PDB file of C-alpha atoms in Angstrom:
ATOM      1  CA  MET A 108      53.751 132.678  15.345  1.00 64.00           C
ATOM      2  CA  ASN A 109      50.830 135.563  15.470  1.00 83.00           C
ATOM      3  CA  LYS A 110      48.098 134.842  13.798  1.00 91.00           C
ATOM      4  CA  VAL A 111      46.589 136.927  11.014  1.00 96.00           C
ATOM      5  CA  VAL A 112      42.592 136.242  10.612  1.00 97.00           C
ATOM      6  CA  VAL A 113      40.761 138.667   8.312  1.00 98.00           C
ATOM      7  CA  TYR A 114      36.823 137.936   7.927  1.00 98.00           C
ATOM      8  CA  LEU A 115      35.439 138.925   5.029  1.00 98.00           C
ATOM      9  CA  HIS A 116      31.790 139.815   4.221  1.00 96.00           C
ATOM     10  CA  GLY A 117      29.545 138.800   1.132  1.00 94.00           C
ATOM     11  CA  PHE A 118      27.627 141.140  -1.457  1.00 90.00           C
ATOM     12  CA  ALA A 119      25.825 143.989   0.065  1.00 85.00           C
ATOM     13  CA  SER A 120      26.808 143.344   3.308  1.00 90.00           C
ATOM     14  CA  SER A 121      29.013 144.295   6.100  1.00 91.00           C
ATOM     15  CA  SER A 122      31.447 143.811   9.238  1.00 93.00           C
ATOM     16  CA  GLN A 123      27.789 144.319  11.087  1.00 93.00           C
ATOM     17  CA  SER A 124      26.497 141.243   9.607  1.00 93.00           C
ATOM     18  CA  GLU A 125      25.199 138.547  11.710  1.00 95.00           C
ATOM     19  CA  LYS A 126      28.110 135.903  10.728  1.00 96.00           C
ATOM     20  CA  ALA A 127      31.180 138.497  11.200  1.00 97.00           C
ATOM     21  CA  GLN A 128      29.456 139.660  14.795  1.00 97.00           C
ATOM     22  CA  LEU A 129      29.561 135.826  15.743  1.00 98.00           C
ATOM     23  CA  THR A 130      32.894 135.433  14.194  1.00 98.00           C
ATOM     24  CA  THR A 131      34.322 138.746  16.262  1.00 98.00           C
ATOM     25  CA  GLU A 132      33.080 137.602  19.395  1.00 98.00           C
ATOM     26  CA  TYR A 133      33.983 134.591  18.760  1.00 97.00           C
ATOM     27  CA  PHE A 134      37.742 135.196  18.433  1.00 97.00           C
ATOM     28  CA  ALA A 135      37.450 138.030  21.495  1.00 97.00           C
ATOM     29  CA  THR A 136      36.012 135.451  23.653  1.00 97.00           C
ATOM     30  CA  TYR A 137      38.471 132.640  23.247  1.00 96.00           C
ATOM     31  CA  TYR A 138      41.080 133.522  20.953  1.00 95.00           C
ATOM     32  CA  PRO A 139      41.907 137.686  22.584  1.00 95.00           C
ATOM     33  CA  THR A 140      46.139 137.450  21.119  1.00 93.00           C
ATOM     34  CA  VAL A 141      44.882 136.807  17.444  1.00 95.00           C
ATOM     35  CA  ASP A 142      44.983 139.946  15.449  1.00 96.00           C
ATOM     36  CA  PHE A 143      41.388 139.066  13.956  1.00 97.00           C
ATOM     37  CA  THR A 144      39.394 141.762  11.914  1.00 98.00           C
ATOM     38  CA  ALA A 145      36.495 141.980  10.340  1.00 98.00           C
ATOM     39  CA  LEU A 146      36.562 144.557   6.713  1.00 97.00           C
ATOM     40  CA  ASP A 147      34.083 146.571   5.670  1.00 94.00           C
ATOM     41  CA  LEU A 148      34.406 146.325   1.833  1.00 93.00           C
ATOM     42  CA  PRO A 149      33.494 148.246  -1.523  1.00 88.00           C
ATOM     43  CA  TYR A 150      31.330 146.655  -3.839  1.00 87.00           C
ATOM     44  CA  ASP A 151      34.150 146.866  -6.428  1.00 90.00           C
ATOM     45  CA  PRO A 152      35.924 144.244  -6.550  1.00 94.00           C
ATOM     46  CA  ILE A 153      39.501 145.645  -7.672  1.00 95.00           C
ATOM     47  CA  ALA A 154      38.704 148.264  -4.320  1.00 93.00           C
ATOM     48  CA  ALA A 155      37.988 145.258  -2.172  1.00 95.00           C
ATOM     49  CA  LEU A 156      40.899 143.427  -2.506  1.00 97.00           C
ATOM     50  CA  ALA A 157      42.738 146.758  -2.425  1.00 97.00           C
ATOM     51  CA  VAL A 158      41.289 147.185   0.820  1.00 97.00           C
ATOM     52  CA  ILE A 159      42.295 143.582   1.617  1.00 97.00           C
ATOM     53  CA  LYS A 160      46.189 144.021   0.414  1.00 96.00           C
ATOM     54  CA  THR A 161      46.643 147.026   2.171  1.00 96.00           C
ATOM     55  CA  HIS A 162      45.550 145.338   5.535  1.00 97.00           C
ATOM     56  CA  LEU A 163      47.881 142.936   5.223  1.00 95.00           C
ATOM     57  CA  GLN A 164      50.451 145.043   4.182  1.00 93.00           C
ATOM     58  CA  GLN A 165      50.082 146.942   7.633  1.00 94.00           C
ATOM     59  CA  ARG A 166      50.802 143.309   9.466  1.00 92.00           C
ATOM     60  CA  GLU A 167      54.038 142.570   7.058  1.00 88.00           C
ATOM     61  CA  ILE A 168      52.323 140.106   5.092  1.00 88.00           C
ATOM     62  CA  GLY A 169      53.419 140.681   1.371  1.00 74.00           C
ATOM     63  CA  CYS A 170      52.915 139.256  -2.128  1.00 62.00           C
ATOM     64  CA  THR A 171      56.578 138.380  -3.208  1.00 63.00           C
ATOM     65  CA  ALA A 172      57.646 134.900  -3.433  1.00 61.00           C
ATOM     66  CA  ALA A 173      60.148 135.110  -0.712  1.00 59.00           C
ATOM     67  CA  ASP A 174      57.100 137.094   1.331  1.00 60.00           C
ATOM     68  CA  LYS A 175      54.802 133.853   0.591  1.00 60.00           C
ATOM     69  CA  ALA A 176      57.372 131.310   1.688  1.00 55.00           C
ATOM     70  CA  VAL A 177      57.686 133.235   5.504  1.00 56.00           C
ATOM     71  CA  ASN A 178      54.048 134.143   6.092  1.00 56.00           C
ATOM     72  CA  ASN A 179      52.015 131.338   4.451  1.00 75.00           C
ATOM     73  CA  ASP A 180      51.166 130.262   7.965  1.00 81.00           C
ATOM     74  CA  ARG A 181      50.622 133.203   9.512  1.00 90.00           C
ATOM     75  CA  LEU A 182      47.596 134.355   7.060  1.00 95.00           C
ATOM     76  CA  VAL A 183      43.994 132.515   7.709  1.00 97.00           C
ATOM     77  CA  MET A 184      41.210 134.224   5.695  1.00 98.00           C
ATOM     78  CA  ILE A 185      37.298 133.441   6.777  1.00 98.00           C
ATOM     79  CA  GLY A 186      34.757 134.436   3.739  1.00 98.00           C
ATOM     80  CA  SER A 187      31.226 134.295   2.903  1.00 97.00           C
ATOM     81  CA  SER A 188      29.788 134.111  -0.276  1.00 96.00           C
ATOM     82  CA  LEU A 189      31.264 136.829  -2.413  1.00 96.00           C
ATOM     83  CA  GLY A 190      34.045 137.036   0.652  1.00 97.00           C
ATOM     84  CA  GLY A 191      34.486 133.337  -0.245  1.00 98.00           C
ATOM     85  CA  PHE A 192      35.835 133.911  -3.757  1.00 98.00           C
ATOM     86  CA  LEU A 193      37.547 137.534  -2.117  1.00 98.00           C
ATOM     87  CA  ALA A 194      39.438 135.354   0.433  1.00 98.00           C
ATOM     88  CA  THR A 195      40.456 132.616  -2.478  1.00 98.00           C
ATOM     89  CA  CYS A 196      41.711 135.582  -4.466  1.00 97.00           C
ATOM     90  CA  ILE A 197      43.976 136.358  -1.668  1.00 96.00           C
ATOM     91  CA  VAL A 198      45.157 132.992  -0.962  1.00 96.00           C
ATOM     92  CA  GLU A 199      46.244 131.612  -4.268  1.00 95.00           C
ATOM     93  CA  GLN A 200      48.758 134.772  -4.267  1.00 92.00           C
ATOM     94  CA  TYR A 201      49.566 135.022  -0.509  1.00 92.00           C
ATOM     95  CA  GLY A 202      49.239 131.521   0.588  1.00 93.00           C
ATOM     96  CA  GLY A 203      47.869 130.773   4.064  1.00 94.00           C
ATOM     97  CA  CYS A 204      44.870 129.062   4.627  1.00 96.00           C
ATOM     98  CA  ALA A 205      40.908 129.442   3.965  1.00 97.00           C
ATOM     99  CA  CYS A 206      37.544 128.797   5.855  1.00 98.00           C
ATOM    100  CA  LEU A 207      35.039 129.493   3.105  1.00 98.00           C
ATOM    101  CA  ILE A 208      31.254 129.507   3.909  1.00 98.00           C
ATOM    102  CA  ASN A 209      29.088 128.929   1.005  1.00 97.00           C
ATOM    103  CA  PRO A 210      31.042 130.747  -1.075  1.00 98.00           C
ATOM    104  CA  ALA A 211      30.432 131.867  -4.642  1.00 96.00           C
ATOM    105  CA  VAL A 212      32.217 130.453  -7.519  1.00 97.00           C
ATOM    106  CA  ALA A 213      32.013 132.164 -11.150  1.00 94.00           C
ATOM    107  CA  PRO A 214      30.242 135.533  -8.916  1.00 94.00           C
ATOM    108  CA  HIS A 215      30.247 137.480 -12.123  1.00 94.00           C
ATOM    109  CA  THR A 216      27.798 135.020 -13.202  1.00 93.00           C
ATOM    110  CA  ILE A 217      25.528 135.849 -10.004  1.00 89.00           C
ATOM    111  CA  LEU A 218      26.083 139.326  -9.712  1.00 88.00           C
ATOM    112  CA  ALA A 219      24.714 140.339 -13.638  1.00 89.00           C
ATOM    113  CA  ASN A 220      21.595 139.793 -12.050  1.00 87.00           C
ATOM    114  CA  HIS A 221      22.252 142.324  -9.430  1.00 87.00           C
ATOM    115  CA  LEU A 222      23.602 145.643 -11.403  1.00 92.00           C
ATOM    116  CA  GLY A 223      22.607 148.819 -10.145  1.00 93.00           C
ATOM    117  CA  GLU A 224      23.348 151.437  -7.475  1.00 92.00           C
ATOM    118  CA  TYR A 225      23.487 149.953  -3.142  1.00 88.00           C
ATOM    119  CA  PHE A 226      24.500 151.648  -0.265  1.00 86.00           C
ATOM    120  CA  HIS A 227      26.981 150.525   2.259  1.00 79.00           C
ATOM    121  CA  PRO A 228      25.467 150.904   5.566  1.00 78.00           C
ATOM    122  CA  VAL A 229      28.650 151.102   6.829  1.00 79.00           C
ATOM    123  CA  LEU A 230      30.639 152.984   4.844  1.00 77.00           C
ATOM    124  CA  GLN A 231      28.190 155.400   4.739  1.00 87.00           C
ATOM    125  CA  GLN A 232      28.712 155.345   0.401  1.00 83.00           C
ATOM    126  CA  PHE A 233      26.547 154.960  -2.657  1.00 89.00           C
ATOM    127  CA  TYR A 234      27.688 152.334  -4.533  1.00 85.00           C
ATOM    128  CA  GLN A 235      26.937 151.512  -8.646  1.00 89.00           C
ATOM    129  CA  VAL A 236      27.791 147.485  -9.623  1.00 89.00           C
ATOM    130  CA  THR A 237      28.213 147.838 -13.063  1.00 93.00           C
ATOM    131  CA  GLU A 238      29.374 145.426 -16.099  1.00 93.00           C
ATOM    132  CA  SER A 239      32.505 146.648 -15.548  1.00 94.00           C
ATOM    133  CA  HIS A 240      32.756 144.889 -12.268  1.00 93.00           C
ATOM    134  CA  MET A 241      31.169 141.856 -13.925  1.00 93.00           C
ATOM    135  CA  ALA A 242      34.638 141.604 -15.837  1.00 95.00           C
ATOM    136  CA  SER A 243      36.500 142.114 -13.209  1.00 94.00           C
ATOM    137  CA  LEU A 244      35.276 139.408 -11.369  1.00 94.00           C
ATOM    138  CA  GLN A 245      35.820 136.771 -13.901  1.00 95.00           C
ATOM    139  CA  GLN A 246      39.521 137.997 -15.047  1.00 96.00           C
ATOM    140  CA  LEU A 247      40.020 137.599 -10.884  1.00 95.00           C
ATOM    141  CA  MET A 248      38.586 133.940 -10.265  1.00 94.00           C
ATOM    142  CA  PRO A 249      41.621 131.722 -10.352  1.00 95.00           C
ATOM    143  CA  LYS A 250      41.682 129.055 -12.664  1.00 92.00           C
ATOM    144  CA  ASN A 251      43.059 126.576 -10.475  1.00 92.00           C
ATOM    145  CA  LEU A 252      43.381 125.731  -6.589  1.00 96.00           C
ATOM    146  CA  GLN A 253      47.751 125.798  -6.229  1.00 93.00           C
ATOM    147  CA  HIS A 254      46.891 124.056  -2.900  1.00 94.00           C
ATOM    148  CA  PRO A 255      43.191 123.049  -2.332  1.00 96.00           C
ATOM    149  CA  GLU A 256      44.048 121.123   0.764  1.00 96.00           C
ATOM    150  CA  ASN A 257      44.143 124.668   2.389  1.00 96.00           C
ATOM    151  CA  TYR A 258      41.046 125.819   1.850  1.00 98.00           C
ATOM    152  CA  LEU A 259      37.998 124.568   4.431  1.00 98.00           C
ATOM    153  CA  VAL A 260      34.442 124.595   2.764  1.00 98.00           C
ATOM    154  CA  LEU A 261      31.120 124.545   4.488  1.00 98.00           C
ATOM    155  CA  LEU A 262      28.413 123.764   2.075  1.00 98.00           C
ATOM    156  CA  GLN A 263      24.667 123.533   2.623  1.00 97.00           C
ATOM    157  CA  THR A 264      22.433 122.031   0.057  1.00 97.00           C
ATOM    158  CA  GLY A 265      19.538 124.734   0.763  1.00 95.00           C
ATOM    159  CA  ASP A 266      21.420 127.513  -0.391  1.00 94.00           C
ATOM    160  CA  GLU A 267      18.701 129.605  -2.154  1.00 94.00           C
ATOM    161  CA  VAL A 268      21.730 131.919  -3.893  1.00 92.00           C
ATOM    162  CA  LEU A 269      23.983 129.746  -5.213  1.00 94.00           C
ATOM    163  CA  ASP A 270      24.296 126.315  -6.273  1.00 94.00           C
ATOM    164  CA  TYR A 271      26.555 124.456  -3.924  1.00 95.00           C
ATOM    165  CA  ARG A 272      27.389 121.902  -6.706  1.00 96.00           C
ATOM    166  CA  LEU A 273      29.584 124.161  -8.065  1.00 96.00           C
ATOM    167  CA  ALA A 274      31.603 124.788  -4.948  1.00 97.00           C
ATOM    168  CA  LEU A 275      32.206 121.241  -4.686  1.00 97.00           C
ATOM    169  CA  ASP A 276      33.249 121.038  -8.247  1.00 97.00           C
ATOM    170  CA  TYR A 277      35.783 123.904  -7.903  1.00 97.00           C
ATOM    171  CA  TYR A 278      37.143 123.013  -4.459  1.00 98.00           C
ATOM    172  CA  GLN A 279      38.011 119.654  -5.014  1.00 97.00           C
ATOM    173  CA  GLY A 280      40.643 118.417  -2.928  1.00 97.00           C
ATOM    174  CA  ALA A 281      39.853 120.866  -0.217  1.00 98.00           C
ATOM    175  CA  LEU A 282      38.405 119.985   3.063  1.00 98.00           C
ATOM    176  CA  ILE A 283      34.642 119.946   2.508  1.00 98.00           C
ATOM    177  CA  TYR A 284      31.292 119.708   4.289  1.00 98.00           C
ATOM    178  CA  VAL A 285      27.868 119.559   3.095  1.00 97.00           C
ATOM    179  CA  ARG A 286      25.078 119.829   5.251  1.00 96.00           C
ATOM    180  CA  GLU A 287      21.653 118.987   3.673  1.00 96.00           C
ATOM    181  CA  GLY A 288      18.915 121.760   4.304  1.00 96.00           C
ATOM    182  CA  GLY A 289      20.015 125.354   5.508  1.00 95.00           C
ATOM    183  CA  ASN A 290      20.544 128.325   3.651  1.00 96.00           C
ATOM    184  CA  HIS A 291      22.689 130.991   2.087  1.00 94.00           C
ATOM    185  CA  SER A 292      23.119 132.267   5.515  1.00 92.00           C
ATOM    186  CA  TYR A 293      24.308 129.202   6.792  1.00 97.00           C
ATOM    187  CA  ILE A 294      21.903 127.982   9.596  1.00 96.00           C
ATOM    188  CA  ASP A 295      23.748 127.324  13.040  1.00 95.00           C
ATOM    189  CA  TYR A 296      27.097 129.090  11.927  1.00 97.00           C
ATOM    190  CA  GLN A 297      28.153 129.508  15.141  1.00 96.00           C
ATOM    191  CA  GLN A 298      28.384 125.986  15.792  1.00 96.00           C
ATOM    192  CA  GLN A 299      31.161 125.480  12.971  1.00 96.00           C
ATOM    193  CA  LEU A 300      33.448 128.350  14.515  1.00 97.00           C
ATOM    194  CA  SER A 301      35.385 126.023  16.458  1.00 96.00           C
ATOM    195  CA  THR A 302      35.674 123.576  13.315  1.00 96.00           C
ATOM    196  CA  LEU A 303      37.344 126.518  11.217  1.00 96.00           C
ATOM    197  CA  THR A 304      39.838 127.698  13.810  1.00 95.00           C
ATOM    198  CA  GLU A 305      40.679 123.535  14.662  1.00 95.00           C
ATOM    199  CA  PHE A 306      41.651 123.685  10.681  1.00 96.00           C
ATOM    200  CA  CYS A 307      43.390 126.912  11.020  1.00 90.00           C
ATOM    201  CA  GLN A 308      45.741 125.636  13.530  1.00 87.00           C
ATOM    202  CA  LEU A 309      44.470 127.958  16.338  1.00 82.00           C
ATOM    203  CA  ASN A 310      43.742 125.279  18.972  1.00 65.00           C
TER     204      ASN A 310
END
C-alpha cells in the first residue's frame, strides 16, 4: 500500500523552510518510493485546506465514509505550527495519522495579533490576513479528537510563540514527546525524522 505523505508548513512560511527541506531530503534519501510532497499553502485557511484536499483527491484519497475506511492507512500528514493545526483538521476528516511539530492550538487566538498584508515567497503573491480568517480558524478547529492515538506530537517547552501546554491538553491520548528548552522552530528537528517515520509505520 503506497503511503501518501504531505508536509504542511507554518504561518508565513513555505515549502522552502528549513524543516520542509530537511523532511523533503530525508524522504528522497530513505523513502524514495513514498509519495511525499511539501505543499505551499495560501494564508487563507479555507483556501489552504482546499489546496490540501485537491492534492489528496488527485491521489484518490477522498473524504466520504467509504473512502475513509479504505484510505486511512495510506495518509500521513506532517505539520509544523499552523501546519499542525491544518494537518489535524485533515486527519479528523480523512483519517490517517499525523506527526505534529509544536502545533498551533486555537490559532485564531495567536494570529489575531498578526493581521495585515504578507508576501508569499514561493507563490509570489500578496495576502491579507483578516478577522474573517480568524473566524474561519475558530470554526475549523475540531472540538475533540476522534482517535488521538493517531497523532504524534513533538513539543519543546522553550517555544517562544506557542504555549506548549495547550497542545499537551488538546492532544491528550496522543503519543507526545516533550523536550525541555528549544524554540518554536524545534531545535534538532532532523534527529526526530526517524521517530516520525517509525510512528507512521514507514519503517
